[in-house]
C-alpha positions as a Markdown table, in Angstrom:
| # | Residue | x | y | z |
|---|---|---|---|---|
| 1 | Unk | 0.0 | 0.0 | 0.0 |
| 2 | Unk | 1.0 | 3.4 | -1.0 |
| 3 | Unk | 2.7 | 5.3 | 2.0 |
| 4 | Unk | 0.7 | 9.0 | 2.6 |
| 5 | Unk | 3.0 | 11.7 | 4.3 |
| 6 | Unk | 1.8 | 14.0 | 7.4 |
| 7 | Unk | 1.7 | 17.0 | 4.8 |
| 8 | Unk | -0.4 | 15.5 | 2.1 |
| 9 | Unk | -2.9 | 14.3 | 4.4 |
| 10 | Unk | -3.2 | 18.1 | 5.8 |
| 11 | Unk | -3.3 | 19.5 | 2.4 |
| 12 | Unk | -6.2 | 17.1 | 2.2 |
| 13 | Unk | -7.9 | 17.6 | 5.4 |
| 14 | Unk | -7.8 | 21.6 | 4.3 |
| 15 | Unk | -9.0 | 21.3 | 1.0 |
| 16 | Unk | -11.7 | 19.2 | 2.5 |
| 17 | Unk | -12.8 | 21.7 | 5.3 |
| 18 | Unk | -12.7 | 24.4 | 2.7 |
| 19 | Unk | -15.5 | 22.4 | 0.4 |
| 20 | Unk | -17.1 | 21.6 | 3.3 |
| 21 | Unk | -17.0 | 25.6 | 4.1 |
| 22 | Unk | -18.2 | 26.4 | 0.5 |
| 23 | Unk | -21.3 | 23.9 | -0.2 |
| 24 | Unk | -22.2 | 25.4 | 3.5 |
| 25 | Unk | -21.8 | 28.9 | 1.8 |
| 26 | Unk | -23.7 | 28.2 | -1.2 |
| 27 | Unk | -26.9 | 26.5 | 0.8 |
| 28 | Unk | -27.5 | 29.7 | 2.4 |
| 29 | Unk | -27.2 | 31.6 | -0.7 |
| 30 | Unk | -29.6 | 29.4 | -1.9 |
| 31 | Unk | -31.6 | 29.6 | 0.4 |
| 32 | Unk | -31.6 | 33.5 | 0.0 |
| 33 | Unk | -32.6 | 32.9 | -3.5 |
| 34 | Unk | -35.4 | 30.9 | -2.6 |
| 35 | Unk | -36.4 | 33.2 | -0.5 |
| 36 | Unk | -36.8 | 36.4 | -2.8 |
| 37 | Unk | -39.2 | 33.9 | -5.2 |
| 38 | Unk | -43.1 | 34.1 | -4.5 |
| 39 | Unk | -44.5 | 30.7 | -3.9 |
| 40 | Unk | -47.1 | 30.6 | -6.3 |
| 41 | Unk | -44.6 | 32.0 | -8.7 |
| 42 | Unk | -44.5 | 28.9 | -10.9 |
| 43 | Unk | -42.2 | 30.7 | -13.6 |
| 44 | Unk | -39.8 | 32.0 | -11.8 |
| 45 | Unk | -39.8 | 28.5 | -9.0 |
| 46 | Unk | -39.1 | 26.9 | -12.0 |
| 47 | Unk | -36.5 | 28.8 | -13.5 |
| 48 | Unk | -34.9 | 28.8 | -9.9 |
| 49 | Unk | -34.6 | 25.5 | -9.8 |
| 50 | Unk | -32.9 | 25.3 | -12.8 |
| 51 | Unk | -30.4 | 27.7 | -11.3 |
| 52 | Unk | -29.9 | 25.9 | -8.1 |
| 53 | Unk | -29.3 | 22.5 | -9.9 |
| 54 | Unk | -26.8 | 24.4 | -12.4 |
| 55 | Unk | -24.9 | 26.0 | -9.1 |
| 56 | Unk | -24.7 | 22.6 | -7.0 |
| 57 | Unk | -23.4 | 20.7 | -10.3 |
| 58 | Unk | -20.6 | 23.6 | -11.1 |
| 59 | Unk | -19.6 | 23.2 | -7.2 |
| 60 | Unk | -19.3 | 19.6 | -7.0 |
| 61 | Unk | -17.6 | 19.9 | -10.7 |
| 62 | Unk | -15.1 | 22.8 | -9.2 |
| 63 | Unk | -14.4 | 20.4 | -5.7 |
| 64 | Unk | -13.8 | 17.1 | -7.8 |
| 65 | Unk | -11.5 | 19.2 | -10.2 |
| 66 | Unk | -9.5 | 20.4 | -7.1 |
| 67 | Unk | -9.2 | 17.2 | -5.5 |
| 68 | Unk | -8.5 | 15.1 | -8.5 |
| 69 | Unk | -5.4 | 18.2 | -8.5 |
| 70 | Unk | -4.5 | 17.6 | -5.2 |
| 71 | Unk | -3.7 | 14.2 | -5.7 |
| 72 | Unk | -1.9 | 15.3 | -9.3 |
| 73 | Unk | 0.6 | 17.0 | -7.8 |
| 74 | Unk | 1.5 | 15.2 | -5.1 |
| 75 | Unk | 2.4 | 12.3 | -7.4 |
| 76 | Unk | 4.1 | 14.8 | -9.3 |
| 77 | Unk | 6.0 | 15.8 | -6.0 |
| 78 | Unk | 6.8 | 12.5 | -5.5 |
| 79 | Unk | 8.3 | 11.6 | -8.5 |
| 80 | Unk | 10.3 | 14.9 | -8.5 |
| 81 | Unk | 11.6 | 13.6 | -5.4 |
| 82 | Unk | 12.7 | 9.9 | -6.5 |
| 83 | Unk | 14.3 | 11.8 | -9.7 |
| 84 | Unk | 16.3 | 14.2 | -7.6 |
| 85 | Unk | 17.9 | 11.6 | -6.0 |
| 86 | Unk | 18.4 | 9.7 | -9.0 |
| 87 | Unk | 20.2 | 12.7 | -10.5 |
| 88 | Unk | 22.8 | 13.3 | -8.1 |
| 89 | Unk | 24.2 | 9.5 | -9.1 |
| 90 | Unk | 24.1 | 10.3 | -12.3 |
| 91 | Unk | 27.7 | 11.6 | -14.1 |
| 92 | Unk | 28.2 | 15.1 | -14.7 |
| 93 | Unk | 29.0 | 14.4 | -18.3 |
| 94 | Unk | 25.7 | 12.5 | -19.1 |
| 95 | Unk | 23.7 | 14.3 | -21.5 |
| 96 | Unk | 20.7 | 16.1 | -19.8 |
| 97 | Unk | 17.6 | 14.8 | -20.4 |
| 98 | Unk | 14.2 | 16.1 | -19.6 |
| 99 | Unk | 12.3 | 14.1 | -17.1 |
| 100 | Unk | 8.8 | 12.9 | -17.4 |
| 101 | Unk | 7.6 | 15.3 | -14.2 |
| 102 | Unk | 8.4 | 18.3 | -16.0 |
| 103 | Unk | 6.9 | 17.2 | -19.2 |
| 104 | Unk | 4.2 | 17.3 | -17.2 |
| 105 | Unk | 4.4 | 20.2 | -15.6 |
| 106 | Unk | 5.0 | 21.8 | -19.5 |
| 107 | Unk | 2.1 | 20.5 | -20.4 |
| 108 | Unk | 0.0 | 21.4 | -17.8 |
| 109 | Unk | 1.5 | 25.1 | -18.0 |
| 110 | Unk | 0.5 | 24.9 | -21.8 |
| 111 | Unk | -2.8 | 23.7 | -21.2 |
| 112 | Unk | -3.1 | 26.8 | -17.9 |
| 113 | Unk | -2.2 | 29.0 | -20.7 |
| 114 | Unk | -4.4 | 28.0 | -23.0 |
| 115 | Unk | -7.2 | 28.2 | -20.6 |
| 116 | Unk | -6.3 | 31.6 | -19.7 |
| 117 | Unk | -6.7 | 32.4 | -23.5 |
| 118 | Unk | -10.2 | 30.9 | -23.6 |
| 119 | Unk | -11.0 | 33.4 | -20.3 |
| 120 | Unk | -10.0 | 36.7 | -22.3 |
| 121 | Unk | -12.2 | 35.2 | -25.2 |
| 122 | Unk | -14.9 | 34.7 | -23.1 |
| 123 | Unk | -14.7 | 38.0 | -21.7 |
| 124 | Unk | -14.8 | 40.0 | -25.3 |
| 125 | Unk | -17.9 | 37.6 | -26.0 |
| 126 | Unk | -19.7 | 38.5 | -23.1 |
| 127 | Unk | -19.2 | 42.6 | -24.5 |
| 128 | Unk | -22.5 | 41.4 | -25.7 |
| 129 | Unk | -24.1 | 39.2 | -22.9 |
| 130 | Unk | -26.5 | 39.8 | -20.4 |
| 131 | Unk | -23.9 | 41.1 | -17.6 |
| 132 | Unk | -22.5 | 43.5 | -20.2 |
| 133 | Unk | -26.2 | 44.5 | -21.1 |
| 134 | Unk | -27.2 | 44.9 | -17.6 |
| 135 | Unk | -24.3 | 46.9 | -16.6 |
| 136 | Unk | -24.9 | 49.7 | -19.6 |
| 137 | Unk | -28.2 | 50.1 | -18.2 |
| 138 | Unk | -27.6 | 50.8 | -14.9 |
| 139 | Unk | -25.0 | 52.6 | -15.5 |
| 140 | Unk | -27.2 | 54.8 | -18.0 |
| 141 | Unk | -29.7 | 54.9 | -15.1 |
| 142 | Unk | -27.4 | 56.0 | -12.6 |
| 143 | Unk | -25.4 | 58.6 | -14.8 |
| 144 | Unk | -29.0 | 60.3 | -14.6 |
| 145 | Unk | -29.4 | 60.5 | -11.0 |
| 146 | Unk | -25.3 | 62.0 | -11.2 |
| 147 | Unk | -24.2 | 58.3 | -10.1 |
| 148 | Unk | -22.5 | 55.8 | -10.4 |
| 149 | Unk | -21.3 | 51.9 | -9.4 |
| 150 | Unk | -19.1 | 51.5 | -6.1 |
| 151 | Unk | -18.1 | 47.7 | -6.3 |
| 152 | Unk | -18.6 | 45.7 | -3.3 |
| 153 | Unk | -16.6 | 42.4 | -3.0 |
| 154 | Unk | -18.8 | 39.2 | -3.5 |
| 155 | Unk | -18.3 | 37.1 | -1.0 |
| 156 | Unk | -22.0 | 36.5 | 0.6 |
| 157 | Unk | -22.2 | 39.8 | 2.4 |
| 158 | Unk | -22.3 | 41.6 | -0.2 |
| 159 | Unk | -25.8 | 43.3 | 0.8 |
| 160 | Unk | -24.1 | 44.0 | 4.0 |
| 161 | Unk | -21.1 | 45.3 | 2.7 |
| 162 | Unk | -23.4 | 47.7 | 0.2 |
| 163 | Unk | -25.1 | 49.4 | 3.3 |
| 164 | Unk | -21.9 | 49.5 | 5.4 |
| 165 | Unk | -20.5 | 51.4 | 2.3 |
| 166 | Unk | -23.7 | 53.8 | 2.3 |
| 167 | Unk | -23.2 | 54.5 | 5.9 |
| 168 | Unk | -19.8 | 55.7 | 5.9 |
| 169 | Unk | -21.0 | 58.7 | 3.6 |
| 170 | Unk | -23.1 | 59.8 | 6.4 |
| 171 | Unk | -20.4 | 59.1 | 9.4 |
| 172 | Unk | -22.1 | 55.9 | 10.2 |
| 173 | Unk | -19.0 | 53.5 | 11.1 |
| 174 | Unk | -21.9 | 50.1 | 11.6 |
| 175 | Unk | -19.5 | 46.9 | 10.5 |
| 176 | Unk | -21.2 | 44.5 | 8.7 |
| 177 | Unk | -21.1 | 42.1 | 11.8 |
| 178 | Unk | -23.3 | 44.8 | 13.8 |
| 179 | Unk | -25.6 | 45.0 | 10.6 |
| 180 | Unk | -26.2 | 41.6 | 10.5 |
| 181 | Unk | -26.5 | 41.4 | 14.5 |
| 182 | Unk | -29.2 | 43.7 | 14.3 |
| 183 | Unk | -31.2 | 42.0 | 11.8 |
| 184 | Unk | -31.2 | 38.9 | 13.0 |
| 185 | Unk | -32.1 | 40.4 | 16.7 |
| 186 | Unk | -35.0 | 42.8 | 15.0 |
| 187 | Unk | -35.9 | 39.6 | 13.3 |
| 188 | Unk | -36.4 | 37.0 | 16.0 |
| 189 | Unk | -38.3 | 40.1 | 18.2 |
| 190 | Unk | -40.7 | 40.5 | 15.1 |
| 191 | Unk | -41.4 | 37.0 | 14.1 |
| 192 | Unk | -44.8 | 37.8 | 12.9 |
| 193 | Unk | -43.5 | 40.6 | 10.3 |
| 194 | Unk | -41.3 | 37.9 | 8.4 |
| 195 | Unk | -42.0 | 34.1 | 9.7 |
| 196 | Unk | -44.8 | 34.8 | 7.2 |
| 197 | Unk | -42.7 | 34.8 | 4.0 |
| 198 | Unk | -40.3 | 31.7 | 4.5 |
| 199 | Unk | -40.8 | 28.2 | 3.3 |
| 200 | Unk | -38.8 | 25.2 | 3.8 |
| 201 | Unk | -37.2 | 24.7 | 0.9 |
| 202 | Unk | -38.1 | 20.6 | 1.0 |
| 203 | Unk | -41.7 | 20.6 | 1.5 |
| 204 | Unk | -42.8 | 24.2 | 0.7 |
| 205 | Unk | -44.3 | 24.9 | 3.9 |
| 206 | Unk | -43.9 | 28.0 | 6.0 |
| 207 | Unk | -40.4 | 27.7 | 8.5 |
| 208 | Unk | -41.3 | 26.3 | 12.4 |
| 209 | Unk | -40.1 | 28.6 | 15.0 |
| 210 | Unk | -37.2 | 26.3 | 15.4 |
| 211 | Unk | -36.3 | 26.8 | 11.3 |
| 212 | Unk | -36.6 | 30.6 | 11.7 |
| 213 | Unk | -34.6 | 30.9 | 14.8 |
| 214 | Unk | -32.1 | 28.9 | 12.6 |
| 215 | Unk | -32.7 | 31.1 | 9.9 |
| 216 | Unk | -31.7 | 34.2 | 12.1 |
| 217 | Unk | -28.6 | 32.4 | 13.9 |
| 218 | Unk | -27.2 | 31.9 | 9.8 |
| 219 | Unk | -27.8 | 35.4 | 9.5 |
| 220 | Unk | -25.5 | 36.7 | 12.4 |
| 221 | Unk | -23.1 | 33.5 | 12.1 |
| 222 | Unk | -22.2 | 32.3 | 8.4 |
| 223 | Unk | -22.1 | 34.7 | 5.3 |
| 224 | Unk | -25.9 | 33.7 | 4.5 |
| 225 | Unk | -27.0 | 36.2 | 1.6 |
| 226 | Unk | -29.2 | 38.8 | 2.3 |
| 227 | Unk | -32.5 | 40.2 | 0.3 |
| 228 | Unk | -35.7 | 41.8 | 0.6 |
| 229 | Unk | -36.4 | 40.9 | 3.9 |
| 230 | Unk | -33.5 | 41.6 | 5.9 |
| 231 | Unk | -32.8 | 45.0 | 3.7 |
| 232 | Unk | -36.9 | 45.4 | 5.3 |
| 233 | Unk | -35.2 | 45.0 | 8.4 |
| 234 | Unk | -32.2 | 46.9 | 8.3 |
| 235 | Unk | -34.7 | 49.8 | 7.4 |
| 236 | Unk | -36.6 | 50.3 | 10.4 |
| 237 | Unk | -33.5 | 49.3 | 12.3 |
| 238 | Unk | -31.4 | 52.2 | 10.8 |
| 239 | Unk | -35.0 | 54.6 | 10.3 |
| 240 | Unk | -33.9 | 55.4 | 7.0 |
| 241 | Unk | -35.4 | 53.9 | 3.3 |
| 242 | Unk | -33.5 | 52.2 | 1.6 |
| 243 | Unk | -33.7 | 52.2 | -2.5 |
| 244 | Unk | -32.8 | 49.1 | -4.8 |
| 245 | Unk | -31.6 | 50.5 | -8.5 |
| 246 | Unk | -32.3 | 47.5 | -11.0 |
| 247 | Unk | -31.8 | 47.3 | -14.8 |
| 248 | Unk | -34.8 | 46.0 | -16.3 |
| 249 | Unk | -37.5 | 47.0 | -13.3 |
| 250 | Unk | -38.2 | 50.5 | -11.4 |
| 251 | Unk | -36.5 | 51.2 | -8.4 |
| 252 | Unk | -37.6 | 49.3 | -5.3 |
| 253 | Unk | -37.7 | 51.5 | -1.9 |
| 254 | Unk | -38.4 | 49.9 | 1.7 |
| 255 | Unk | -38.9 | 51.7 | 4.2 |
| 256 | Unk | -40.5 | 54.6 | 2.7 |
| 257 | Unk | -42.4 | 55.8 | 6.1 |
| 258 | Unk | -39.2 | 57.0 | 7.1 |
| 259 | Unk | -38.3 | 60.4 | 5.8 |
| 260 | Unk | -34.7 | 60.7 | 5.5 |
| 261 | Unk | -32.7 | 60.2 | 2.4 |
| 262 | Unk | -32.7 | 56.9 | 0.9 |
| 263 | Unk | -29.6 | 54.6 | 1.1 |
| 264 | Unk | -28.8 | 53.5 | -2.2 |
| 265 | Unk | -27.8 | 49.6 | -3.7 |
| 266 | Unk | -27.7 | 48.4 | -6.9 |
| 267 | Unk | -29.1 | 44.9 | -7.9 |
| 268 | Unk | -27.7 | 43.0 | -10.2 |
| 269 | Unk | -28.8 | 39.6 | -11.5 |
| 270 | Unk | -26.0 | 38.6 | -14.1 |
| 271 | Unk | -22.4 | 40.1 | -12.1 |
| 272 | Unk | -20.8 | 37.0 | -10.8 |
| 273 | Unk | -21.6 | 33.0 | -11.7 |
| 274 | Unk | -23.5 | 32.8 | -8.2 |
| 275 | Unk | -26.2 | 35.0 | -9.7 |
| 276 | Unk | -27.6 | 37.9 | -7.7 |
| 277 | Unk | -25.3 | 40.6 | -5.7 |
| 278 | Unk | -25.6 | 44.0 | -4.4 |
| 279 | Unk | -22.8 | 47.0 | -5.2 |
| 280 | Unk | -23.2 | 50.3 | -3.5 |
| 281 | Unk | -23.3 | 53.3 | -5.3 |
| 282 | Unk | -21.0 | 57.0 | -5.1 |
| 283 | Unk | -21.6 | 60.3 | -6.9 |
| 284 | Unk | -19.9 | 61.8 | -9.7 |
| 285 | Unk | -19.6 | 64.8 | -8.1 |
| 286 | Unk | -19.2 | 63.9 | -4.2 |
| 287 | Unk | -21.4 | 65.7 | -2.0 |
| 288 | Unk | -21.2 | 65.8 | 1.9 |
| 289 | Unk | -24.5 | 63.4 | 3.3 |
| 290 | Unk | -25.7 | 63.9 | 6.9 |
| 291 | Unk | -25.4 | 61.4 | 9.9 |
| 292 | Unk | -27.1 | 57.9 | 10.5 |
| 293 | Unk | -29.2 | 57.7 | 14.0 |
C-alpha cells in the first residue's frame, strides 16, 4: 500500500474543510434565492430550480476538479523527489535529459495558458451578454441621477457590505457584523413581520419557529445572503429607506415611512456565476450626506 506523508494528508484535510465551508456557503445563498421567489410563482420556482441545480453541479464539478489536482501533484512531487535523487548519481558528463515530471508540468502550464486564452475570449464575448447589457443600463440609469457603481466584493455579504458602504458617507462606522446582528435580533423580536414569508425549501411549507430561529442564527453567524427581507429590516433598524436600483424594473424602496434620504444599492442579476449581488453606489460629483441615527 502506498505510503501517505503527514503533509499531504493536511493539504487534504484543508482542501476538504474548505469544500465543506463552501457547499455550507452556497446552501445559504440558496436559500436567499429561494427566498426572494413568490410561492405561487411557478415561472420564476421553475427557472430557480434550474439555477440551483446548475450552481450545485458547477460546485461539485469545481471540488472534484480540485481534488482530482490535489492528488496530481502530489504524485508529481513524489516523483520529482525519487528523480532528484536519481540525479545526483548520475555523471556530470551524461547528456541532460528532460524528465517525465516536468513534461508534465509543461504540459499542464500549456494547457493553464491556454485556458487563460479561452477566459480573455470569453470575456470580449460577453461585451455582448446579459452582464455587459445589464451593466450599460444601470449605469445609464445611474449617470442620470449623477451616479455611479461603487463595487462591493462578493463574498456572501455583499448586501451588508453595500449598506456598510452607504453608511460611511453619512459618518455611520456600523460593521457588517453589527448590521447583521441587528437583523437577526430585530428579526427574531418580530417573528410575525417575516416568519410569514419563509418556506422550507423541501416541503414548501412555511419555516417552524425552530427553522426561523435557525434562519436568524445563519444570518448573524455564516455569510448567508441577504434580500428583501433583511434589507426590510435593516430599514426600520437604521429609520432610513433604503432604495434598490435595477436594470430591467423601477427602483424598489423599503422603508418609505421613514423620511430621511434613501440609502442607495444596486441589484444586479447577471455580475458574478452565483447570480444575484448587491454593489453600492458614489456620486460623480461627491457631495457631503448627513449622519445615520
Amino acid at each position: 500500500m502506498e505510503a501517505v506523508s503527514a503533509e499531504e494528508l493536511d493539504e487534504e484535510e484543508q482542501l476538504v474543510r474548505r469544500h465543506r465551508k463552501e457547499k455550507k456557503e452556497l446552501q445559504a445563498k440558496i436559500q436567499g434565492m429561494k427566498n426572494a421567489v413568490p410561492k405561487n410563482d411557478k415561472k420564476r420556482r421553475k427557472q430557480l430550480t434550474e439555477d440551483v441545480a446548475k450552481l450545485e453541479a458547477e460546485m461539485e464539478q469545481k471540488h472534484r476538479e480540485e481534488l482530482e489536482q490535489l492528488k496530481l501533484t502530489s504524485k508529481e512531487n513524489k516523483i520529482d523527489s525519487v528523480a532528484g535523487n536519481i540525479s545526483n548519481l548520475v555523471l556530470e558528463n551524461q547528456p541532460l535529459r528532460i524528465s517525465k515530471a516536468q513534461k508534465r508540468r509543461d504540459k499542464k502550464a500549456a494547457l493553464e495558458k491556454e485556458r487563460e486564452e479561452r477566459i480573455a475570449e470569453a470575456e470580449v464575448e460577453n461585451l455582448t451578454g446579459a452582464r455587459h447589457v445589464e451593466s450599460e443600463k444601470l449605469a445609464q440609469i445611474l449617470a442620470a441621477r449623477q451616479l455611479e457603481i461603487k463595487q462591493i466584493p462578493s463574498d456572501g455579504h455583499c448586501m451588508y457590505r453595500a449598506i456598510e458602504d452607504q453608511l460611511k458617507e453619512r459618518d455611520c462606522t456600523l460593521t457588517v457584523a453589527a448590521l447583521r446582528s441587528r437583523t437577526a435580533d430585530y428579526m427574531h423580536s418580530h417573528v410575525e413581520d417575516f416568519l410569514p414569508f419563509l418556506t422550507n425549501p423541501n416541503t414548501g411549507e412555511v419555516y417552524t419557529p425552530e427553522e426561523f430561529g435557525k434562519y436568524c442564527d445563519d444570518t448573524v453567524n455564516t455569510a448567508a445572503w441577504g434580500g428583501q427581507l433583511e434589507l426590510r429590516a435593516l430599514s426600520h433598524i437604521l429609520r432610513t429607506p433604503i432604495e434598490i436600483i435595477q436594470a430591467d424594473s423601477p427602483p424598489i424602496v423599503v422603508g418609505e415611512e421613514y423620511p430621511k434620504k434613501p440609502l442607495i444599492l444596486v441589484y444586479m442579476r447577471h455580475a458574478y456565476g452565483l447570480g444575484e449581488h448587491y454593489n453600492s453606489v458614489t456620486r460623480l460629483v461627491h457631495t457631503a450626506a448627513g449622519n445615520c441615527s
